[in-house]
Every structure is written in structure tokens, then in C-alpha cells.
Amino acid sequence: MAVFDHIPMGEEGLKEIHQWLDDWVGKNKAVARKEIIGRSPDHWDIPAIFITNEALPSEDKQIAVITLGRHGQELGARVVGPEIIRYLCSSDAEEIRKTQVVIVLPVVNPEGFVSNEFRSSMTSLTKTERLVLGGLFKEFPPDMMIDFHSLGKTAGSKYDRGDMEVIIPANTTRWAVDEQVHQYVAQEMQKAAEFEGWPYEVHTLEDLATYYFGDTKIGNMPWTTLKEKVYLLHMQDSYDNYHIPEEDQYTNYTCGPAYLKWHTLVFGMETNHYALSRASDIALSGLVPCTSLLKMGSTRLPWEKDKGYPVNILHGDFRISIRPLGKNTTDRRASRIKIWNERNNFNLPQREMVDHETTIARVRYFGRDLPMEFALCLRMRQNNIKSITTRGKEVQFETFKDSCSTFVYVPALMERAGTIEFIIKHPHR
Ligand SMILES: [Zn+2]
């Protein structure tokens, strides 16, 4: 059974959820704590629940943030947060607690909740969200972020009304195969949901923009956005604290700026509070894709060196990429953020197989954030990489594997701007 078998409504409903959070955290002190991280304009608390295994060092943990209920009348999102919190305190989530700090904001917009009105924005973050999330992220820049919404009988999609549930790889770009990575993860989430009996679709943010702003009449959907890849993100300002300045810039989800600032893995979710008439069904159907994603954050995906969310290809692609360095998760996050913010100052890294036993790789950095440290990573079809040299000297490297290839991971340090070249010696095959 789900935590809530009804949708809490109005002031009483908000108090009911806040009370449940207090009771739950009280009973699960070993793994959960509550912090009030802000207040709504009408002075309701905005609580965040932190769930982790406190006995293990935070330096080794990923940061995952789950926000819910930013659009006040999207009733389904109200019951999913408590369900996720309950799951995270269960024995099934032990591995997640060991390797992650998960922060759940069950009701981001209490004002909208109480009035059962939108009281938010479809195109930018609200001032309250910027302050509350900006403050939280100063200490906890997320590696993964998911924002829960809910579709209704008429709200949401203009062409498929009343029934749809959707996983949205939101606010990502095509930089560094991010679109592929987000789609890979979304499809894993979708499979997990289907296995439990919940039919989800995977839509991009562009698909969603089209059907949110389309027309309900048959034949009246805008078609240009379906034909073309729309770079909605390019208009966002990532240099403010947590801000997208102009009103007409599109970020339906709270996670847009996180991708741009920290290369966070970002998802939007749309549950459905019309087709699923039982609150417990909404809670469970929302929970499943979320647990699938959280579990992925505690495993190693095939192209990643370490366990964690797949956020480490910062430039290039699966075959040659620039990646962060660091002895633990916190160091790698800092390195990731530094490189990500300099990504426009790297050339696309280059590789060339000059003979059957030699591959040369080159990276050019022309920025000013020096010294620049990064790892160059190549996917090789050869097994036993013999040596890697740069400027005539052999360098240390690591390897890791997927099912059919070997990745070489070479730390690099550039004291000044220019080009660095690596010569990789490998067996003939
Ligand atoms: Zn919404």
C-alpha cells in the first residue's frame, strides 16, 4: 500500500503532508533528517528531507535532488514525494543510502498546493524557487535532478489528454552525447516502469513544448518544433545563482539551470492524476521510474569509470572524451564543474590510428582557467594497452571495460593553453 490513499487537499492537506514528514523522519532518524530550506511568499515552510547513510563519508557520495509539486494544481505530484521518501528509508534502498545523499522536496510550491492553483511558471523558475534551490545547491550541487509534475484531464498535453504518463529527458543538449546518455537512462526507467505495469512514454522537452503550446483542435499542432531541433536552452543564463532571467524562456522543470551550471543529469516526470483515479496508484507509478534512476546512480554504467550518475563525458563522445579527475566523488564533481564551465574553450578532442599498433590523440585547450587538469578517455578495441606517452615521457593511465572494449583513462595537466598529444601503443588486431 502507498503512504497516501487519498490526495491531500488545501491547508489541511499540506499540514497532513508536513505532519507525515515529521512523524516519518522521527521514526527514521538513523537515515533521514528534515531541514526547512525556505518559505513560500505566503509563509509556508518548504521542507527538504535528506536521506543517506550518515556513517559513511559524504566525499564519496553522489548528490541526487528530487523536487515535486511546483505547479500547484498538479495533484498527482503530492503523493509521490512521501512514497519516494518511504522507499529511500527501506532496506531495498540500502545501496542508494551508502553511495548517495538524496534530497527530496515534497512540496516546492506550498502556495499553489493550498490554493490548488498553478501559482508558478511554465517558462522560467519563480523567485522563490531560485532562492530556495539556489541556497540548497550552494552546498549540494546535484549530480542528478528529477522534477515531478502531473498531467490531468485537460491540463498538459493538447493532443493526448487525460491519460498519458511521461519521462522527460529535460533541459539537456546534444553536447557531448548528452542527448544519447539521457535517452539511454530514460529508456531504462521506462522499462522498469513497464515491468511493474505502468505504461510510460519518453518525450523530449521539445516534444513537450510542442504539445503544451499547441492547440486542441485536430490539425492545429505546431509542426516546426517537431521538424527541427529547438535549442531552447541557449537562451538561458547560467551565470546567475540559479536563474533564467527572461519570462519567455522555456524551462517547465526545476532542473534546467542545473544542467547548464553543473552538468547534472536532469529529468522531468509527468504522472497522471486523471487516468489513475486511485492516489495509491499515482504514488506507485511515480515511484518506479524514480527508483530505477536512483539505483542507476549506485551502479557503473558501461562507459563510466566509476559508479554514479553518467555525467562525466564533458566533451567529445563515447570514443574520445574529456572527463573529470579526482580521488573521490566530491573531487570529481568539482573537476567536472570546472571543465564543464570551460567546455567552449576545448577543441573537439581528436584521435587517429596512425598504424595498427599506434593511436595518437590530441586535445587543444585555449581557455584561461589554468592550470587545467582533466582526463582524456579513449574507447579502444584492443585489450592490453602497452604504453601511453606525452612529450616523450611515459604517463600513468587506468583502464576499465564494457562488454566489448577497453577504455583508457589518462590524466592530463596543462599549465598553459595549447595542444597536448598522447601516443597510445596497443597490440595489432
Ligand atoms: Zn507541471
GROMACS .gro file of C-alpha atoms and ligand atoms in nm:
model
  430
    1MET     CA    1   0.000   0.000   0.000
    2ALA     CA    2   0.101   0.354  -0.061
    3VAL     CA    3   0.167   0.618   0.207
    4PHE     CA    4  -0.139   0.816   0.095
    5ASP     CA    5  -0.461   0.653  -0.025
    6HIS     CA    6  -0.611   0.996  -0.098
    7ILE     CA    7  -0.487   1.325  -0.245
    8PRO     CA    8  -0.429   1.569   0.041
    9MET     CA    9  -0.606   1.896  -0.037
   10GLY     CA   10  -0.596   2.257   0.082
   11GLU     CA   11  -0.440   2.386   0.401
   12GLU     CA   12  -0.536   2.071   0.589
   13GLY     CA   13  -0.377   1.860   0.317
   14LEU     CA   14  -0.048   2.050   0.330
   15LYS     CA   15  -0.043   2.017   0.711
   16GLU     CA   16  -0.114   1.647   0.672
   17ILE     CA   17   0.191   1.603   0.448
   18HIS     CA   18   0.412   1.815   0.675
   19GLN     CA   19   0.294   1.612   0.975
   20TRP     CA   20   0.365   1.286   0.794
   21LEU     CA   21   0.717   1.410   0.714
   22ASP     CA   22   0.782   1.496   1.080
   23ASP     CA   23   0.648   1.161   1.200
   24TRP     CA   24   0.841   0.969   0.937
   25VAL     CA   25   1.171   1.146   0.995
   26GLY     CA   26   1.118   1.098   1.371
   27LYS     CA   27   1.088   0.724   1.320
   28ASN     CA   28   1.381   0.705   1.077
   29LYS     CA   29   1.639   0.929   1.245
   30ALA     CA   30   1.921   0.694   1.153
   31VAL     CA   31   1.886   0.768   0.782
   32ALA     CA   32   1.661   1.075   0.741
   33ARG     CA   33   1.662   1.436   0.856
   34LYS     CA   34   1.445   1.735   0.776
   35GLU     CA   35   1.556   2.089   0.707
   36ILE     CA   36   1.336   2.389   0.631
   37ILE     CA   37   1.516   2.539   0.333
   38GLY     CA   38   1.283   2.828   0.261
   39ARG     CA   39   0.935   2.976   0.285
   40SER     CA   40   0.667   3.045   0.029
   41PRO     CA   41   0.551   3.406  -0.029
   42ASP     CA   42   0.252   3.327   0.197
   43HIS     CA   43   0.490   3.195   0.465
   44TRP     CA   44   0.453   2.820   0.443
   45ASP     CA   45   0.764   2.617   0.522
   46ILE     CA   46   0.939   2.446   0.234
   47PRO     CA   47   1.096   2.135   0.386
   48ALA     CA   48   1.368   1.918   0.235
   49ILE     CA   49   1.425   1.562   0.352
   50PHE     CA   50   1.786   1.443   0.339
   51ILE     CA   51   1.830   1.068   0.321
   52THR     CA   52   2.169   0.897   0.341
   53ASN     CA   53   2.382   0.662   0.547
   54GLU     CA   54   2.543   0.918   0.779
   55ALA     CA   55   2.808   0.670   0.891
   56LEU     CA   56   2.976   0.688   0.551
   57PRO     CA   57   3.176   0.992   0.435
   58SER     CA   58   2.995   1.243   0.216
   59GLU     CA   59   3.307   1.286  -0.004
   60ASP     CA   60   3.225   0.951  -0.161
   61LYS     CA   61   2.858   1.024  -0.226
   62GLN     CA   62   2.663   1.141  -0.526
   63ILE     CA   63   2.401   1.412  -0.473
   64ALA     CA   64   2.051   1.345  -0.605
   65VAL     CA   65   1.771   1.601  -0.577
   66ILE     CA   66   1.402   1.529  -0.628
   67THR     CA   67   1.156   1.818  -0.643
   68LEU     CA   68   0.779   1.783  -0.655
   69GLY     CA   69   0.470   1.998  -0.677
   70ARG     CA   70   0.595   2.318  -0.839
   71HIS     CA   71   0.268   2.352  -1.027
   72GLY     CA   72   0.003   2.380  -0.757
   73GLN     CA   73  -0.292   2.210  -0.926
   74GLU     CA   74  -0.095   1.907  -1.048
   75LEU     CA   75  -0.241   1.683  -0.783
   76GLY     CA   76  -0.051   1.364  -0.863
   77ALA     CA   77   0.283   1.508  -0.757
   78ARG     CA   78   0.152   1.548  -0.399
   79VAL     CA   79   0.154   1.177  -0.319
   80VAL     CA   80   0.474   1.074  -0.499
   81GLY     CA   81   0.718   1.258  -0.267
   82PRO     CA   82   0.620   1.074   0.053
   83GLU     CA   83   0.632   0.746  -0.141
   84ILE     CA   84   0.988   0.814  -0.255
   85ILE     CA   85   1.090   0.912   0.098
   86ARG     CA   86   0.945   0.591   0.238
   87TYR     CA   87   1.124   0.387  -0.027
   88LEU     CA   88   1.456   0.559   0.043
   89CYS     CA   89   1.436   0.456   0.410
   90SER     CA   90   1.364   0.090   0.324
   91SER     CA   91   1.612  -0.198   0.311
   92ASP     CA   92   1.586  -0.205  -0.070
   93ALA     CA   93   1.749   0.141  -0.078
   94GLU     CA   94   2.048   0.047   0.138
   95GLU     CA   95   2.294   0.071  -0.151
   96ILE     CA   96   2.150   0.409  -0.255
   97ARG     CA   97   2.197   0.543   0.100
   98LYS     CA   98   2.557   0.419   0.105
   99THR     CA   99   2.658   0.595  -0.216
  100GLN     CA  100   2.424   0.895  -0.237
  101VAL     CA  101   2.274   1.182  -0.046
  102VAL     CA  102   1.919   1.204  -0.174
  103ILE     CA  103   1.735   1.528  -0.106
  104VAL     CA  104   1.357   1.523  -0.155
  105LEU     CA  105   1.150   1.844  -0.166
  106PRO     CA  106   0.796   1.701  -0.144
  107VAL     CA  107   0.614   2.033  -0.195
  108VAL     CA  108   0.817   2.304  -0.371
  109ASN     CA  109   0.516   2.535  -0.409
  110PRO     CA  110   0.301   2.527  -0.091
  111GLU     CA  111   0.111   2.837  -0.201
  112GLY     CA  112  -0.010   2.661  -0.517
  113PHE     CA  113  -0.079   2.347  -0.317
  114VAL     CA  114  -0.308   2.522  -0.066
  115SER     CA  115  -0.499   2.717  -0.332
  116ASN     CA  116  -0.498   2.423  -0.576
  117GLU     CA  117  -0.384   2.668  -0.841
  118PHE     CA  118  -0.087   2.677  -1.077
  119ARG     CA  119   0.086   2.976  -0.899
  120SER     CA  120   0.409   2.905  -1.086
  121SER     CA  121   0.562   2.934  -1.431
  122MET     CA  122   0.593   2.709  -1.733
  123THR     CA  123   0.870   2.911  -1.884
  124SER     CA  124   1.105   3.006  -1.603
  125LEU     CA  125   1.175   2.949  -1.236
  126THR     CA  126   0.988   3.151  -0.977
  127LYS     CA  127   1.172   3.387  -0.745
  128THR     CA  128   1.104   3.153  -0.454
  129GLU     CA  129   1.244   2.854  -0.645
  130ARG     CA  130   1.556   3.048  -0.737
  131LEU     CA  131   1.619   3.148  -0.378
  132VAL     CA  132   1.535   2.814  -0.222
  133LEU     CA  133   1.709   2.592  -0.477
  134GLY     CA  134   1.998   2.834  -0.525
  135GLY     CA  135   2.063   2.824  -0.150
  136LEU     CA  136   2.044   2.446  -0.132
  137PHE     CA  137   2.269   2.394  -0.434
  138LYS     CA  138   2.546   2.617  -0.299
  139GLU     CA  139   2.618   2.332  -0.061
  140PHE     CA  140   2.473   2.045  -0.264
  141PRO     CA  141   2.529   2.090  -0.639
  142PRO     CA  142   2.333   1.795  -0.775
  143ASP     CA  143   2.470   1.510  -0.986
  144MET     CA  144   2.114   1.410  -1.070
  145MET     CA  145   1.791   1.601  -1.052
  146ILE     CA  146   1.435   1.496  -1.120
  147ASP     CA  147   1.128   1.720  -1.109
  148PHE     CA  148   0.783   1.565  -1.071
  149HIS     CA  149   0.471   1.706  -1.231
  150SER     CA  150   0.132   1.559  -1.306
  151LEU     CA  151  -0.098   1.572  -1.605
  152GLY     CA  152  -0.475   1.588  -1.563
  153LYS     CA  153  -0.795   1.556  -1.760
  154THR     CA  154  -0.729   1.867  -1.970
  155ALA     CA  155  -0.404   2.012  -1.830
  156GLY     CA  156  -0.077   1.940  -2.002
  157SER     CA  157  -0.072   1.781  -2.343
  158LYS     CA  158  -0.304   1.929  -2.602
  159TYR     CA  159  -0.308   1.623  -2.828
  160ASP     CA  160  -0.321   1.337  -2.577
  161ARG     CA  161  -0.537   1.443  -2.290
  162GLY     CA  162  -0.635   1.273  -1.969
  163ASP     CA  163  -0.424   0.960  -1.969
  164MET     CA  164  -0.057   0.998  -2.052
  165GLU     CA  165   0.242   0.947  -1.819
  166VAL     CA  166   0.581   1.067  -1.944
  167ILE     CA  167   0.953   1.056  -1.866
  168ILE     CA  168   1.122   1.370  -2.000
  169PRO     CA  169   1.497   1.395  -2.052
  170ALA     CA  170   1.458   1.764  -1.983
  171ASN     CA  171   1.677   2.065  -2.048
  172THR     CA  172   1.967   1.868  -2.183
  173THR     CA  173   2.157   1.935  -2.509
  174ARG     CA  174   2.336   1.741  -2.779
  175TRP     CA  175   2.673   1.844  -2.637
  176ALA     CA  176   2.900   1.551  -2.552
  177VAL     CA  177   2.640   1.284  -2.639
  178ASP     CA  178   2.419   1.411  -2.358
  179GLU     CA  179   2.105   1.351  -2.554
  180GLN     CA  180   2.207   0.987  -2.608
  181VAL     CA  181   2.301   0.946  -2.242
  182HIS     CA  182   1.971   1.092  -2.121
  183GLN     CA  183   1.775   0.875  -2.366
  184TYR     CA  184   1.962   0.565  -2.252
  185VAL     CA  185   1.874   0.638  -1.890
  186ALA     CA  186   1.513   0.732  -1.975
  187GLN     CA  187   1.464   0.403  -2.154
  188GLU     CA  188   1.594   0.210  -1.854
  189MET     CA  189   1.342   0.399  -1.640
  190GLN     CA  190   1.066   0.325  -1.888
  191LYS     CA  191   1.150  -0.046  -1.891
  192ALA     CA  192   1.142  -0.060  -1.511
  193ALA     CA  193   0.802   0.112  -1.508
  194GLU     CA  194   0.663  -0.122  -1.773
  195PHE     CA  195   0.784  -0.422  -1.578
  196GLU     CA  196   0.575  -0.305  -1.282
  197GLY     CA  197   0.272  -0.242  -1.501
  198TRP     CA  198   0.292   0.133  -1.569
  199PRO     CA  199   0.297   0.240  -1.934
  200TYR     CA  200   0.519   0.547  -1.967
  201GLU     CA  201   0.631   0.734  -2.275
  202VAL     CA  202   0.968   0.903  -2.324
  203HIS     CA  203   0.941   1.255  -2.469
  204THR     CA  204   1.200   1.524  -2.511
  205LEU     CA  205   1.146   1.873  -2.376
  206GLU     CA  206   1.096   1.986  -2.736
  207ASP     CA  207   0.809   1.739  -2.780
  208LEU     CA  208   0.659   1.867  -2.460
  209ALA     CA  209   0.696   2.233  -2.561
  210THR     CA  210   0.510   2.148  -2.880
  211TYR     CA  211   0.215   1.986  -2.713
  212TYR     CA  212   0.194   2.226  -2.420
  213PHE     CA  213   0.171   2.523  -2.651
  214GLY     CA  214  -0.023   2.353  -2.928
  215ASP     CA  215  -0.393   2.371  -2.996
  216THR     CA  216  -0.655   2.110  -2.907
  217LYS     CA  217  -0.824   2.118  -3.248
  218ILE     CA  218  -0.727   1.836  -3.479
  219GLY     CA  219  -0.465   1.958  -3.725
  220ASN     CA  220  -0.366   2.255  -3.512
  221MET     CA  221  -0.044   2.128  -3.355
  222PRO     CA  222   0.258   2.343  -3.438
  223TRP     CA  223   0.481   2.142  -3.668
  224THR     CA  224   0.803   2.341  -3.691
  225THR     CA  225   0.920   2.229  -3.347
  226LEU     CA  226   0.865   1.868  -3.448
  227LYS     CA  227   1.071   1.913  -3.763
  228GLU     CA  228   1.361   2.097  -3.608
  229LYS     CA  229   1.570   2.051  -3.302
  230VAL     CA  230   1.497   2.359  -3.094
  231TYR     CA  231   1.773   2.497  -2.881
  232LEU     CA  232   1.556   2.632  -2.605
  233LEU     CA  233   1.844   2.616  -2.367
  234HIS     CA  234   2.069   2.853  -2.549
  235MET     CA  235   1.865   3.140  -2.422
  236GLN     CA  236   1.911   3.052  -2.059
  237ASP     CA  237   2.152   3.245  -1.842
  238SER     CA  238   2.361   3.008  -1.638
  239TYR     CA  239   2.578   3.269  -1.472
  240ASP     CA  240   2.336   3.388  -1.209
  241ASN     CA  241   2.290   3.197  -0.886
  242TYR     CA  242   2.003   2.983  -1.007
  243HIS     CA  243   1.831   3.194  -1.260
  244ILE     CA  244   1.680   3.213  -1.604
  245PRO     CA  245   1.614   3.584  -1.645
  246GLU     CA  246   1.361   3.633  -1.923
  247GLU     CA  247   0.998   3.540  -1.887
  248ASP     CA  248   0.968   3.371  -2.225
  249GLN     CA  249   1.248   3.121  -2.173
  250TYR     CA  250   1.129   2.772  -2.152
  251THR     CA  251   1.202   2.554  -1.857
  252ASN     CA  252   0.895   2.370  -1.738
  253TYR     CA  253   1.115   2.186  -1.486
  254THR     CA  254   1.324   2.300  -1.193
  255CYS     CA  255   1.633   2.127  -1.332
  256GLY     CA  256   1.722   2.344  -1.635
  257PRO     CA  257   1.991   2.560  -1.478
  258ALA     CA  258   2.147   2.259  -1.301
  259TYR     CA  259   2.243   2.101  -1.632
  260LEU     CA  260   2.394   2.423  -1.761
  261LYS     CA  261   2.585   2.504  -1.444
  262TRP     CA  262   2.699   2.163  -1.320
  263HIS     CA  263   2.632   1.914  -1.596
  264THR     CA  264   2.367   1.750  -1.382
  265LEU     CA  265   2.169   1.456  -1.522
  266VAL     CA  266   1.820   1.612  -1.549
  267PHE     CA  267   1.474   1.462  -1.583
  268GLY     CA  268   1.119   1.582  -1.574
  269MET     CA  269   0.836   1.345  -1.487
  270GLU     CA  270   0.468   1.368  -1.562
  271THR     CA  271   0.244   1.134  -1.365
  272ASN     CA  272  -0.131   1.146  -1.427
  273HIS     CA  273  -0.396   1.226  -1.171
  274TYR     CA  274  -0.694   1.171  -1.401
  275ALA     CA  275  -0.644   0.830  -1.563
  276LEU     CA  276  -0.505   0.691  -1.238
  277SER     CA  277  -0.804   0.756  -1.015
  278ARG     CA  278  -0.653   0.598  -0.702
  279ALA     CA  279  -0.397   0.811  -0.519
  280SER     CA  280  -0.201   0.498  -0.428
  281ASP     CA  281  -0.164   0.408  -0.797
  282ILE     CA  282  -0.030   0.755  -0.877
  283ALA     CA  283   0.219   0.722  -0.591
  284LEU     CA  284   0.341   0.380  -0.704
  285SER     CA  285   0.357   0.461  -1.075
  286GLY     CA  286   0.560   0.773  -0.990
  287LEU     CA  287   0.789   0.581  -0.760
  288VAL     CA  288   0.901   0.308  -1.001
  289PRO     CA  289   1.088   0.512  -1.267
  290CYS     CA  290   1.240   0.720  -0.988
  291THR     CA  291   1.378   0.416  -0.803
  292SER     CA  292   1.515   0.286  -1.132
  293LEU     CA  293   1.705   0.612  -1.179
  294LEU     CA  294   1.826   0.621  -0.816
  295LYS     CA  295   1.954   0.265  -0.847
  296MET     CA  296   2.140   0.354  -1.166
  297GLY     CA  297   2.316   0.624  -0.960
  298SER     CA  298   2.467   0.347  -0.746
  299THR     CA  299   2.590   0.135  -1.036
  300ARG     CA  300   2.856   0.182  -1.303
  301LEU     CA  301   2.719   0.238  -1.649
  302PRO     CA  302   2.924   0.073  -1.927
  303TRP     CA  303   3.106   0.386  -2.046
  304GLU     CA  304   3.171   0.528  -1.698
  305LYS     CA  305   3.489   0.468  -1.497
  306ASP     CA  306   3.321   0.486  -1.157
  307LYS     CA  307   2.985   0.411  -1.002
  308GLY     CA  308   2.745   0.701  -1.017
  309TYR     CA  309   2.524   0.906  -1.246
  310PRO     CA  310   2.654   0.922  -1.604
  311VAL     CA  311   2.766   1.285  -1.608
  312ASN     CA  312   3.136   1.253  -1.682
  313ILE     CA  313   3.162   1.282  -2.059
  314LEU     CA  314   3.215   1.658  -2.074
  315HIS     CA  315   3.331   1.696  -2.434
  316GLY     CA  316   3.358   1.458  -2.727
  317ASP     CA  317   3.172   1.129  -2.737
  318PHE     CA  318   3.196   0.768  -2.626
  319ARG     CA  319   3.511   0.708  -2.835
  320ILE     CA  320   3.714   1.005  -2.722
  321SER     CA  321   3.615   1.231  -2.437
  322ILE     CA  322   3.730   1.481  -2.179
  323ARG     CA  323   3.641   1.373  -1.827
  324PRO     CA  324   3.687   1.489  -1.469
  325LEU     CA  325   3.968   1.383  -1.237
  326GLY     CA  326   3.967   1.323  -0.865
  327LYS     CA  327   4.025   1.074  -0.588
  328ASN     CA  328   3.662   1.072  -0.468
  329THR     CA  329   3.314   1.178  -0.575
  330THR     CA  330   3.343   1.529  -0.434
  331ASP     CA  331   3.674   1.595  -0.611
  332ARG     CA  332   3.541   1.457  -0.937
  333ARG     CA  333   3.231   1.678  -0.905
  334ALA     CA  334   3.446   1.988  -0.857
  335SER     CA  335   3.663   1.888  -1.153
  336ARG     CA  336   3.354   1.819  -1.361
  337ILE     CA  337   3.206   2.161  -1.287
  338LYS     CA  338   3.534   2.336  -1.367
  339ILE     CA  339   3.581   2.157  -1.700
  340TRP     CA  340   3.211   2.188  -1.791
  341ASN     CA  341   3.221   2.563  -1.748
  342GLU     CA  342   3.527   2.574  -1.975
  343ARG     CA  343   3.385   2.335  -2.234
  344ASN     CA  344   3.369   2.600  -2.505
  345ASN     CA  345   3.742   2.653  -2.467
  346PHE     CA  346   3.835   2.299  -2.570
  347ASN     CA  347   3.852   2.184  -2.928
  348LEU     CA  348   3.669   1.863  -3.005
  349PRO     CA  349   3.933   1.607  -2.899
  350GLN     CA  350   4.084   1.415  -3.186
  351ARG     CA  351   4.217   1.064  -3.244
  352GLU     CA  352   4.398   0.900  -3.529
  353MET     CA  353   4.512   0.542  -3.575
  354VAL     CA  354   4.844   0.606  -3.749
  355ASP     CA  355   4.939   0.238  -3.775
  356HIS     CA  356   4.791  -0.082  -3.635
  357GLU     CA  357   4.986  -0.051  -3.310
  358THR     CA  358   4.967   0.323  -3.256
  359THR     CA  359   4.686   0.568  -3.187
  360ILE     CA  360   4.753   0.939  -3.143
  361ALA     CA  361   4.510   1.159  -2.951
  362ARG     CA  362   4.516   1.538  -2.928
  363VAL     CA  363   4.340   1.789  -2.704
  364ARG     CA  364   4.355   2.164  -2.751
  365TYR     CA  365   4.261   2.394  -2.465
  366PHE     CA  366   4.260   2.767  -2.532
  367GLY     CA  367   4.094   2.898  -2.217
  368ARG     CA  368   4.234   3.084  -1.918
  369ASP     CA  369   4.132   2.866  -1.625
  370LEU     CA  370   4.486   2.738  -1.573
  371PRO     CA  371   4.629   2.503  -1.478
  372MET     CA  372   4.366   2.286  -1.646
  373GLU     CA  373   4.351   1.927  -1.526
  374PHE     CA  374   4.136   1.668  -1.692
  375ALA     CA  375   4.137   1.308  -1.806
  376LEU     CA  376   4.138   1.208  -2.169
  377CYS     CA  377   3.942   0.890  -2.224
  378LEU     CA  378   3.950   0.666  -2.532
  379ARG     CA  379   3.743   0.362  -2.613
  380MET     CA  380   3.976   0.101  -2.762
  381ARG     CA  381   3.902  -0.227  -2.936
  382GLN     CA  382   4.242  -0.362  -2.819
  383ASN     CA  383   4.275  -0.533  -2.485
  384ASN     CA  384   4.623  -0.485  -2.341
  385ILE     CA  385   4.724  -0.125  -2.389
  386LYS     CA  386   5.106  -0.123  -2.380
  387SER     CA  387   5.202   0.235  -2.304
  388ILE     CA  388   5.096   0.597  -2.331
  389THR     CA  389   5.346   0.878  -2.377
  390THR     CA  390   5.321   1.253  -2.395
  391ARG     CA  391   5.609   1.492  -2.470
  392GLY     CA  392   5.838   1.188  -2.491
  393LYS     CA  393   5.756   1.065  -2.139
  394GLU     CA  394   5.553   0.762  -2.037
  395VAL     CA  395   5.246   0.851  -1.833
  396GLN     CA  396   5.029   0.657  -1.591
  397PHE     CA  397   4.684   0.557  -1.704
  398GLU     CA  398   4.390   0.348  -1.592
  399THR     CA  399   4.166   0.117  -1.787
  400PHE     CA  400   3.809  -0.005  -1.746
  401LYS     CA  401   3.589  -0.216  -1.966
  402ASP     CA  402   3.246  -0.250  -2.113
  403SER     CA  403   3.128  -0.576  -2.269
  404CYS     CA  404   3.335  -0.543  -2.586
  405SER     CA  405   3.600  -0.275  -2.542
  406THR     CA  406   3.858  -0.120  -2.313
  407PHE     CA  407   3.852   0.242  -2.206
  408VAL     CA  408   4.185   0.408  -2.138
  409TYR     CA  409   4.171   0.697  -1.895
  410VAL     CA  410   4.476   0.926  -1.898
  411PRO     CA  411   4.518   1.212  -1.651
  412ALA     CA  412   4.647   1.531  -1.812
  413LEU     CA  413   4.769   1.861  -1.678
  414MET     CA  414   4.802   2.172  -1.892
  415GLU     CA  415   4.998   2.456  -1.734
  416ARG     CA  416   4.928   2.682  -2.026
  417ALA     CA  417   4.694   2.695  -2.320
  418GLY     CA  418   4.788   2.489  -2.624
  419THR     CA  419   4.772   2.136  -2.755
  420ILE     CA  420   4.863   1.817  -2.572
  421GLU     CA  421   4.930   1.497  -2.765
  422PHE     CA  422   4.924   1.138  -2.640
  423ILE     CA  423   5.074   0.840  -2.819
  424ILE     CA  424   4.899   0.517  -2.729
  425LYS     CA  425   5.074   0.189  -2.807
  426HIS     CA  426   4.848  -0.114  -2.836
  427PRO     CA  427   4.856  -0.466  -2.983
  428HIS     CA  428   4.783  -0.520  -3.350
  429ARG     CA  429   4.444  -0.686  -3.408
  430ZN      ZN  430   0.363   2.096  -1.438
   0.00000   0.00000   0.00000
